[in-house]
Short mmCIF file of C-alpha atoms in Angstrom, two decimals:
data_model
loop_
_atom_site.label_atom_id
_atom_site.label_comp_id
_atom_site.label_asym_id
_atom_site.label_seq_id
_atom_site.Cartn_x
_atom_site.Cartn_y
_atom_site.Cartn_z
CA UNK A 1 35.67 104.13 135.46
CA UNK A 2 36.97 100.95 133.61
CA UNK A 3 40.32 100.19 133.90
CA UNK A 4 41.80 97.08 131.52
CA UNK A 5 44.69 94.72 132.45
CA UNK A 6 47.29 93.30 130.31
CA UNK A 7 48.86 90.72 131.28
CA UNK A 8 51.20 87.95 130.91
CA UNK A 9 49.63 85.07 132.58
CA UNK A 10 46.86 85.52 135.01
CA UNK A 11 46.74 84.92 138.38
CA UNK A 12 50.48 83.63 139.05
CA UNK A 13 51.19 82.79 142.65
CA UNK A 14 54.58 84.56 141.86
CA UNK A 15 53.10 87.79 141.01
CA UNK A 16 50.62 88.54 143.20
CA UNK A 17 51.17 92.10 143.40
CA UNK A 18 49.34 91.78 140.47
CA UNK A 19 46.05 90.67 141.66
CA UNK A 20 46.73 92.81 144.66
CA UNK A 21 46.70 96.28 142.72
CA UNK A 22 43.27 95.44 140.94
CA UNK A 23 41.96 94.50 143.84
CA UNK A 24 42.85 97.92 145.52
CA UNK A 25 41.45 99.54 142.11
CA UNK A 26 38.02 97.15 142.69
CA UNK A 27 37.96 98.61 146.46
CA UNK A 28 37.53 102.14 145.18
CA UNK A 29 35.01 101.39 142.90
CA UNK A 30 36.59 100.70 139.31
CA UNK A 31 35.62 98.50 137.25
CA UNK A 32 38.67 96.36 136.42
CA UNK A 33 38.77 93.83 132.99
CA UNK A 34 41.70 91.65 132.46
CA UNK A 35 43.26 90.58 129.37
CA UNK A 36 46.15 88.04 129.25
CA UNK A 37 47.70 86.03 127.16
CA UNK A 38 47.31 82.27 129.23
CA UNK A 39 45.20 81.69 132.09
CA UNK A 40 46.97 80.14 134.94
CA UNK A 41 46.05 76.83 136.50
CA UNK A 42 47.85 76.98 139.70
CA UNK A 43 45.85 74.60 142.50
CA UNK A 44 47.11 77.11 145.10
CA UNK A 45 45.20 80.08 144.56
CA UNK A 46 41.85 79.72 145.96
CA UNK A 47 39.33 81.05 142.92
CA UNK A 48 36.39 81.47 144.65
CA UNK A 49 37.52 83.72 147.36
CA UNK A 50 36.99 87.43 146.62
CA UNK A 51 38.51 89.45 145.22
CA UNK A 52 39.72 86.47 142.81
CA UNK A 53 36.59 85.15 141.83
CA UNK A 54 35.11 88.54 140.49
CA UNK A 55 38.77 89.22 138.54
CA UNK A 56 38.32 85.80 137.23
CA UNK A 57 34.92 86.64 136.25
CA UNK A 58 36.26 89.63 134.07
CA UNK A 59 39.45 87.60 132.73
CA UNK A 60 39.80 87.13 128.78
CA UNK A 61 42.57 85.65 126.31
CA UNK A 62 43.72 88.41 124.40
CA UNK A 63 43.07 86.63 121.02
CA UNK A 64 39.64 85.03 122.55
CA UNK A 65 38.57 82.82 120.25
CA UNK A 66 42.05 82.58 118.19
CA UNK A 67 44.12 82.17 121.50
CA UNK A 68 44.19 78.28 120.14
CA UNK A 69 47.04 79.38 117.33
CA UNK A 70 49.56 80.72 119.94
CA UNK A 71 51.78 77.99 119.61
CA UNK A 72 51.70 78.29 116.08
CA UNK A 73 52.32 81.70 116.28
CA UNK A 74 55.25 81.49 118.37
CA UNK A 75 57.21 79.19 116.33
CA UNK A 76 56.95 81.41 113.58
CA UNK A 77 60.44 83.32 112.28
CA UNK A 78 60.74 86.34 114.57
CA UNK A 79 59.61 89.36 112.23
CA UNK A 80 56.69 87.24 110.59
CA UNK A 81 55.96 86.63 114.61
CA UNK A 82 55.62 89.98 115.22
CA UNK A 83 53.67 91.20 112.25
CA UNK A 84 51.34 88.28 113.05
CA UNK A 85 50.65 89.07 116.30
CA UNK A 86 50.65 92.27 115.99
CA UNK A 87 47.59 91.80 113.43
CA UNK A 88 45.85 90.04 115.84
CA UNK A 89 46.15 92.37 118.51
CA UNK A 90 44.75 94.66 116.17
CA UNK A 91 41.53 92.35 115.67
CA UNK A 92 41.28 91.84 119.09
CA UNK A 93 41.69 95.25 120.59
CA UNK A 94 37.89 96.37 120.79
CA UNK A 95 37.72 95.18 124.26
CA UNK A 96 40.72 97.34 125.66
CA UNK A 97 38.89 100.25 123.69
CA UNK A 98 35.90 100.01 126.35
CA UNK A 99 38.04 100.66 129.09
CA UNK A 100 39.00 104.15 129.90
CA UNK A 101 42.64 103.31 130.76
CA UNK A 102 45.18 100.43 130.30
CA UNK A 103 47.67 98.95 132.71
CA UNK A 104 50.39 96.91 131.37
CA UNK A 105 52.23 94.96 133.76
CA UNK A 106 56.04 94.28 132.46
CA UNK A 107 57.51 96.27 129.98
CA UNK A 108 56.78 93.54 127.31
CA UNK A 109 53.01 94.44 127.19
CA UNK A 110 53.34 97.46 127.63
CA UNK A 111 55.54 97.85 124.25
CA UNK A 112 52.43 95.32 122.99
CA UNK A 113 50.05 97.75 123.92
CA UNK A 114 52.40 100.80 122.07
CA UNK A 115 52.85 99.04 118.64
CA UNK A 116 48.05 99.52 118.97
CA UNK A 117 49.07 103.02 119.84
CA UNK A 118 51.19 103.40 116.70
CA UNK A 119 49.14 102.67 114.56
CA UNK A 120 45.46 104.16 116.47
CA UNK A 121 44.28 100.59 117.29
CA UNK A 122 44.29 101.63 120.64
CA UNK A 123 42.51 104.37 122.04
CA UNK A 124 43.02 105.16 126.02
CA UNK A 125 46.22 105.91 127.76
CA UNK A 126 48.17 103.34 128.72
CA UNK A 127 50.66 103.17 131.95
CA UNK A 128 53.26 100.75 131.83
CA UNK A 129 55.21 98.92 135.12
CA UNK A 130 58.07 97.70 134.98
CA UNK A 131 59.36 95.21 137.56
CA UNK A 132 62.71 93.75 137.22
CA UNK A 133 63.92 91.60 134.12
CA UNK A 134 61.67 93.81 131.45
CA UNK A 135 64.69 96.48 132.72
CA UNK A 136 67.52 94.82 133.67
CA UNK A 137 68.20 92.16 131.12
CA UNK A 138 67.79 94.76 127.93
CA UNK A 139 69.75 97.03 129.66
CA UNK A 140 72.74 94.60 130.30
CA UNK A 141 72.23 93.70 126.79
CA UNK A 142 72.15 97.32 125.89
CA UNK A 143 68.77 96.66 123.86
CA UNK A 144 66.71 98.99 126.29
CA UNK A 145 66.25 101.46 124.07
CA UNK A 146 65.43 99.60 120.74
CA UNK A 147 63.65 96.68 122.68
CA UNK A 148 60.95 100.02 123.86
CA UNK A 149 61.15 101.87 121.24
CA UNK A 150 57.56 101.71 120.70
CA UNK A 151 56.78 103.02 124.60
CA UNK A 152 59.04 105.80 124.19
CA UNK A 153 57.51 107.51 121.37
CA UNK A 154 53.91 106.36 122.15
CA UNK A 155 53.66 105.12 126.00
CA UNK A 156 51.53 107.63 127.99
CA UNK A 157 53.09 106.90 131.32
CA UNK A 158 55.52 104.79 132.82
CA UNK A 159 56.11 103.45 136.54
CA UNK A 160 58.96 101.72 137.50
CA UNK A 161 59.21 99.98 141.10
CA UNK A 162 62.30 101.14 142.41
CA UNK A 163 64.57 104.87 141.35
CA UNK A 164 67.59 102.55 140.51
CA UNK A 165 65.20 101.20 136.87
CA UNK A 166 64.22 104.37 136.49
CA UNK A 167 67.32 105.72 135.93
CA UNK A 168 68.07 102.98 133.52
CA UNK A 169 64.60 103.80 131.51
CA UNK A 170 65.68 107.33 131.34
CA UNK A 171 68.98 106.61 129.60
CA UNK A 172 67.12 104.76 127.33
CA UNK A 173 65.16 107.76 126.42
CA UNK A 174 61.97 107.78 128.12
CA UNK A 175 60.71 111.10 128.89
CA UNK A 176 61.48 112.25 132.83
CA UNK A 177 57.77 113.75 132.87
CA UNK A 178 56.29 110.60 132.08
CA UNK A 179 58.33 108.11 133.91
CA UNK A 180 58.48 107.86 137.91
CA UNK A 181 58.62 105.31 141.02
CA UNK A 182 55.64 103.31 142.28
CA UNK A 183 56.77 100.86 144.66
CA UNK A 184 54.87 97.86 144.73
CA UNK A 185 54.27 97.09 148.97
CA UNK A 186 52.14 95.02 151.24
CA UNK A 187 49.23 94.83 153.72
CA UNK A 188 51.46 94.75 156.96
CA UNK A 189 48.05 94.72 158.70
CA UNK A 190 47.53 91.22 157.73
CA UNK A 191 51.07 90.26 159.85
CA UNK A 192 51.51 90.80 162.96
CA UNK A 193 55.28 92.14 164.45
CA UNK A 194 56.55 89.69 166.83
CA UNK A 195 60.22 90.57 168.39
CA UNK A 196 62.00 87.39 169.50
CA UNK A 197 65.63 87.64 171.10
CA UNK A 198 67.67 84.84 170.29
CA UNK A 199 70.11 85.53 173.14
CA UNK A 200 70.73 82.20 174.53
CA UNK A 201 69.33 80.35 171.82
CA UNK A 202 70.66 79.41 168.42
CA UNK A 203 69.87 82.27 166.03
CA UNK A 204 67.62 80.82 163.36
CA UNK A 205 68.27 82.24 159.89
CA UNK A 206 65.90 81.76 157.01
CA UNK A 207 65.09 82.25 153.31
CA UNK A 208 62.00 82.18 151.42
CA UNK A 209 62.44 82.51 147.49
CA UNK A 210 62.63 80.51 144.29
CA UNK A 211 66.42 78.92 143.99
CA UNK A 212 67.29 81.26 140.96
CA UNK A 213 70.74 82.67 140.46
CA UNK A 214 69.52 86.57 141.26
CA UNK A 215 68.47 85.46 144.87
CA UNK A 216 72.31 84.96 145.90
CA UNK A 217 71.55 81.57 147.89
CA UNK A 218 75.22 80.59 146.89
CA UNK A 219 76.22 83.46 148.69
CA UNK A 220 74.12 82.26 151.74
CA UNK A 221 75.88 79.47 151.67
CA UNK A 222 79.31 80.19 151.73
CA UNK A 223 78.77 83.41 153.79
CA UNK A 224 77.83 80.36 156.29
CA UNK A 225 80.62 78.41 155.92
CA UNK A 226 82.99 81.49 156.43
CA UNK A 227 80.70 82.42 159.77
CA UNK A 228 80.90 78.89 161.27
CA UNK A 229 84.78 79.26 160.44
CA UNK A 230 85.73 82.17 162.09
CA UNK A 231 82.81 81.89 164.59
CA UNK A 232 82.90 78.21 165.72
CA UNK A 233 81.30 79.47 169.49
CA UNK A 234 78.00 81.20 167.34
CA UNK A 235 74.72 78.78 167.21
CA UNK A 236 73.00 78.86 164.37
CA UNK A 237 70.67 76.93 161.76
CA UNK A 238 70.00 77.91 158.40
CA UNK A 239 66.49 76.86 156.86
CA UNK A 240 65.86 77.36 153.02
CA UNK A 241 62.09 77.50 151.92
CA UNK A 242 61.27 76.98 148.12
CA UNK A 243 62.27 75.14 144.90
CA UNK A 244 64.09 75.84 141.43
CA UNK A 245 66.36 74.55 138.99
CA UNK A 246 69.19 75.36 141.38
CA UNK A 247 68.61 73.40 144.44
CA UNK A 248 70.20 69.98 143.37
CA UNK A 249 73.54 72.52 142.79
CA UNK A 250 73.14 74.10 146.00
CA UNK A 251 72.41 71.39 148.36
CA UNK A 252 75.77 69.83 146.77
CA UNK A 253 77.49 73.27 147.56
CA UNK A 254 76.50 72.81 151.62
CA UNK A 255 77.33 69.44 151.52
CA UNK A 256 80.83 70.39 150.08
CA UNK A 257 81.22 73.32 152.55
CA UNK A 258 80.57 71.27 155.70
CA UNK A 259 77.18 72.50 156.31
CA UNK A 260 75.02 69.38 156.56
CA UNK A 261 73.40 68.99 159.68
CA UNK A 262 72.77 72.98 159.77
CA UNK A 263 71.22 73.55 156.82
CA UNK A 264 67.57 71.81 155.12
CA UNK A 265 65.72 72.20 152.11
CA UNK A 266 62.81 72.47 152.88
CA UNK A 267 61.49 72.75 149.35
CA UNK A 268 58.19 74.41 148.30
CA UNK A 269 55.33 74.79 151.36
CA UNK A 270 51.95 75.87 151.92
CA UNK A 271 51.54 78.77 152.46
CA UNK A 272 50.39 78.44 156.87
CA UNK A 273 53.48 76.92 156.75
CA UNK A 274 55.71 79.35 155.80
CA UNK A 275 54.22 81.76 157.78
CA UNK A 276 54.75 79.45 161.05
CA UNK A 277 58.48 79.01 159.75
CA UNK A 278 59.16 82.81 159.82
CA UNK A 279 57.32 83.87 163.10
CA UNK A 280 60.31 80.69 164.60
CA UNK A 281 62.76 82.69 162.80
CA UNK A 282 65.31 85.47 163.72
CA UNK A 283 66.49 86.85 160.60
CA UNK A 284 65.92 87.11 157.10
CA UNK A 285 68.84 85.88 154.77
CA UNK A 286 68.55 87.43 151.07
CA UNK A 287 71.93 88.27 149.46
CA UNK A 288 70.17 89.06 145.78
CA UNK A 289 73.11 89.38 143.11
CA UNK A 290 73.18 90.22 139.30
CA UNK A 291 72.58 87.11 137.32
CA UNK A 292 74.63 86.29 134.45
CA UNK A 293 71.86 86.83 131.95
CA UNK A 294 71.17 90.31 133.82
CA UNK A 295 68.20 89.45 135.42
CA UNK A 296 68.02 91.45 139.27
CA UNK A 297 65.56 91.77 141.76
CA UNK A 298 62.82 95.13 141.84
CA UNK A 299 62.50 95.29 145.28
CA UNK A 300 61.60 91.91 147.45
CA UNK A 301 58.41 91.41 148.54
CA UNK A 302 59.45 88.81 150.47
CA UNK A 303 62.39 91.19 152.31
CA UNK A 304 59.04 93.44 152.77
CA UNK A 305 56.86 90.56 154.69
CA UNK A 306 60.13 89.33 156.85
CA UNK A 307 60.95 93.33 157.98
CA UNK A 308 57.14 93.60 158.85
CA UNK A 309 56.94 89.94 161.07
CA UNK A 310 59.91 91.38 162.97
CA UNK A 311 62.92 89.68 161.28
CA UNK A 312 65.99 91.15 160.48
CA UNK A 313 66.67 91.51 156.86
CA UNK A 314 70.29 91.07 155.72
CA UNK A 315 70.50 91.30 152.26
CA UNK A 316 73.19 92.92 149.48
CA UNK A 317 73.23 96.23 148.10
CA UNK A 318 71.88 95.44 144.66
CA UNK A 319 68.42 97.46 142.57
CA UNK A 320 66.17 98.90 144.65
CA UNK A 321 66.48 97.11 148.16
CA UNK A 322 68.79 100.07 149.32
CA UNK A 323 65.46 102.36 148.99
CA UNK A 324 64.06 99.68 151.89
CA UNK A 325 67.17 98.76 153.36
CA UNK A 326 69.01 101.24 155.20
CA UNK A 327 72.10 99.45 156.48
CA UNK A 328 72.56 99.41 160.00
CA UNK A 329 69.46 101.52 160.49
CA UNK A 330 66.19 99.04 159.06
CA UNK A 331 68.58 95.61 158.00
CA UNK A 332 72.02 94.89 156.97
CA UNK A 333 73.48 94.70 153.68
CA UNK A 334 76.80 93.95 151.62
CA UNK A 335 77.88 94.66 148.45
CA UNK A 336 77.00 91.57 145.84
CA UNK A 337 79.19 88.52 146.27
CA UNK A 338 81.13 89.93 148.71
CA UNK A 339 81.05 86.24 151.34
CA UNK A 340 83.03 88.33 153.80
CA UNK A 341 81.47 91.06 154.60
CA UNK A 342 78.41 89.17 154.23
CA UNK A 343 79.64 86.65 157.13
CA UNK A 344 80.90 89.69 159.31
CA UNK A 345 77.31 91.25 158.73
CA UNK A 346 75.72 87.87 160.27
CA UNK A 347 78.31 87.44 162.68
CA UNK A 348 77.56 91.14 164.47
CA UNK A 349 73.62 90.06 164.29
CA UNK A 350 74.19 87.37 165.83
CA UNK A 351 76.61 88.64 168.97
CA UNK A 352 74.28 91.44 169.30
CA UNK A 353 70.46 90.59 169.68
CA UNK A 354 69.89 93.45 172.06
CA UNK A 355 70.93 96.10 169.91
CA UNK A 356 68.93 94.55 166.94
CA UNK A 357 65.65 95.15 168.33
CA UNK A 358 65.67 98.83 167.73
CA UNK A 359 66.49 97.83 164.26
CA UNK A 360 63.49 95.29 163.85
CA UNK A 361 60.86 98.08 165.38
CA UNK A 362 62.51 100.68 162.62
CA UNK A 363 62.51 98.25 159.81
CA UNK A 364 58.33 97.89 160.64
CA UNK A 365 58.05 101.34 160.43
CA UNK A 366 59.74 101.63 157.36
CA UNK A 367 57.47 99.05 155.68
CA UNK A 368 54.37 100.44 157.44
CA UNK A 369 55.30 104.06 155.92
CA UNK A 370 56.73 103.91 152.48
CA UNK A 371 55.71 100.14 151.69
CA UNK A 372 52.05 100.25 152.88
CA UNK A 373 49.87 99.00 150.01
CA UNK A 374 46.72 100.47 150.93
CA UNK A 375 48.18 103.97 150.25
CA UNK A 376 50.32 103.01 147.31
CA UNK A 377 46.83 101.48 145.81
CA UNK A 378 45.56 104.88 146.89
CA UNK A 379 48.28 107.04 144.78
CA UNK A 380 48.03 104.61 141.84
CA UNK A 381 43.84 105.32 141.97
CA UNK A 382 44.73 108.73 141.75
CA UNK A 383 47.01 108.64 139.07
CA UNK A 384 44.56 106.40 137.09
CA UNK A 385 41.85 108.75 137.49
CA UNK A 386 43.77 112.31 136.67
CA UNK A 387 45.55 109.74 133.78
CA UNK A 388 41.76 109.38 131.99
CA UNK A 389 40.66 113.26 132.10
CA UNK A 390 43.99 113.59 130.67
CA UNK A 391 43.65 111.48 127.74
CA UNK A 392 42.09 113.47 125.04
CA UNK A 393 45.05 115.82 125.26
CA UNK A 394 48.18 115.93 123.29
CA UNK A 395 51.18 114.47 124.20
CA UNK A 396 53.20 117.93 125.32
CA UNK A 397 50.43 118.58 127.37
CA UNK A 398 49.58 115.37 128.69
CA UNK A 399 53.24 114.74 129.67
CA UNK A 400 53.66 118.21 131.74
CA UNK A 401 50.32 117.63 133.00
CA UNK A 402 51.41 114.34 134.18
CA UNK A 403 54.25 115.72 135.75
CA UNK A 404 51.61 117.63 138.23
CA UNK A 405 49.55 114.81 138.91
CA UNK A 406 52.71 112.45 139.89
CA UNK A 407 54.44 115.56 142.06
CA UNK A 408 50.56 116.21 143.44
CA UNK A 409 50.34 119.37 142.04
CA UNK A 410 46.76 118.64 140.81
CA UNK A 411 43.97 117.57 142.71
CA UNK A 412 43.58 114.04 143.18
CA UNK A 413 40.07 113.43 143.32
CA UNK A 414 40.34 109.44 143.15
CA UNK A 415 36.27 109.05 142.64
CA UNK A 416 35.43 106.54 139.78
CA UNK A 417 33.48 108.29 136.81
#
């Protein structure tokens, strides 16, 4: 069975899950074709390690030959844009016709792939995940339903990564029989659980993200300042891995709240290295807020990696990271912005290492359960497969049908044809 890709730009360091899902696809015996719009030429992914160097191998520009006029394209006037592109979609769509289904990653392909559906360019299903901004910026706009308008009359299936985007796809109008949860996850095989008490010690905090207003660093910060107030007689040092267009803002922020000397910015690091950061770590800072634009988190891969190495997660109560986070129980968590209980949440971590291992062993179990990628790749080779003997029927029946396959009322017999 072929299975085609579309794609933003491929591979992104940023979005591995990505790469991750065709590989598990690749595993199982699928034949997996890419299509993409730019082809990424980021030094730090190794391309001739498998399973890279055989997606590479089966990687195409969308427009192939015409992906040169792009840039032309894009500076056209928005609905000459569109009918432009769309007409060379249209040209260029004979390769997604070979495959037997299509996977669009971020609702903007997938509505790409919808407008080929409209008008019978396009000939197998196509599924559709969404991830975070595709979701949450339209919706906060209230543009959901017009920006997908395409999807929802001629999207086959549609996968969201947490319930909370979901339910804003379904007020948009998406059909509930065609639109469910598919958590992205990780290989918590590949990192090894390592409990570390920091009684007697300073308690080591840490984040690992891009300095973006969503990820709630701010709040970090001055959750910090209000800990080291009220708690002068707590040890602690807060270390803040990665770059954006915010750190120059926020290292001015610590400086103004007294935090120099127990706070660094550490920048962007290889990747060894920020693996040996986190295994000297104690716990996992991520207070992820709305942005101003909209733009929120799906669910953190990063809160998924930190819960698996042992950490404790503290985080907010924002998207999907409740469905990961249970507070008190597998992390901590505040409501958005709220620097108080934020500082009171780090404050009882820190005066209480004993009682926070049970919650580091439950938070590994939690990831190794429900976030295990190997048996979300698994589900989503199943619903590929039943998706494709599906797709020659119409759309009433194709949507209840679907409804089996994703509540595993059908069999799931996940061998490539």
């Amino acid at each position: 069975m072929r299975v085609g890709f579309v794609v933003g730009e491929f591979p992104l360091l940023s979005e591995t899950f990505v790469a991750d899902q065709m590989a598990g696809l690749l595993e199982r015996g699928f034949e997996v074709e890419v299509v993409c719009d730019r082809m990424k030429g980021d030094d730090r992914i190794d391309r001739q390690s498998e399973p890279m160097a055989t997606l590479l191998a089966r990687t195409r520009h969308w427009w192939s030959w015409a992906a040169g006029i792009r840039e032309f394209v894009r500076r056209l006037p928005p609905g000459l844009r569109y009918k432009v592109s769309t007409a060379l979609d249209m040209v260029f769509a004979r390769r997604l016709n070979r495959c037997d289904v299509i996977v669009a990653h971020f609702g903007q392909n997938g509505e790409r792939a919808a407008a080929l559906k409209k008008w019978k360019f396009l000939k197998p299903p196509v599924i559709t995940i969404f991830h975070g901004a595709d979701v949450a910026i339209p919706s906060r706009q209230a543009v959901l339903a017009t920006q997908y308008a395409g999807l929802i009359k001629h999207g086959t299936l549609n996968l969201t990564v947490n319930d909370f985007f979901r339910g804003l796809l379904l007020e948009a109008g998406m059909s509930p029989a065609s639109t469910t949860v598919h958590h992205m996850g990780i290989d918590a095989r590949e990192i090894s659980y390592r409990w570390e008490s920091w009684e007697g010690t300073p308690l080591i905090v840490t984040t690992v993200c891009r300095l973006v207003e969503k990820k709630g660093v701010e709040f970090a910060l001055r959750a910090l300042a209000e800990l080291a107030a009220s708690h002068p007689q707590i040890d602690w040092r807060y270390d803040i891995i990665g770059d954006g267009p915010l750190r120059m803002d926020l290292e001015r922020l610590a400086a103004e709240l007294g935090l120099t000397g127990r706070v660094t910015f550490l920048g962007s690091l290889p990747h060894m290295e920020v693996k040996r950061r986190l295994r000297a770590a104690h716990l996992f800072l991520l207070p992820s807020i709305t942005a101003s634009n909209g733009d929120m988190e799906g669910i953190p891969v990063a809160l998924m990696e930190a819960m698996a190495a042992g950490l404790i997660a503290v985080s907010t109560v924002h998207s999907g990271i409740p469905e990961l986070i249970q507070d008190l129980e597998t992390g901590f968590l505040a409501p958005e912005r709220d620097v108080s209980t934020l500082a009171g949440k780090l404050a009882w971590v820190a005066e209480h290492p004993k009682e926070c291992e049970a919650v580091a062993l439950a938070a590994r179990r939690k990831v190794e359960e429900e976030f295990n990628a190997d048996m979300l790749n698994e589900r989503f080779a199943q619903i590929v497969t039943q998706l494709a003997a599906l797709g020659s029927a119409n759309e009433s029946t194709r949507h209840i049908s679907f409804a089996k396959v994703l509540t595993g009322s059908l069999p799931a017999d996940t061998a490539p044809q």
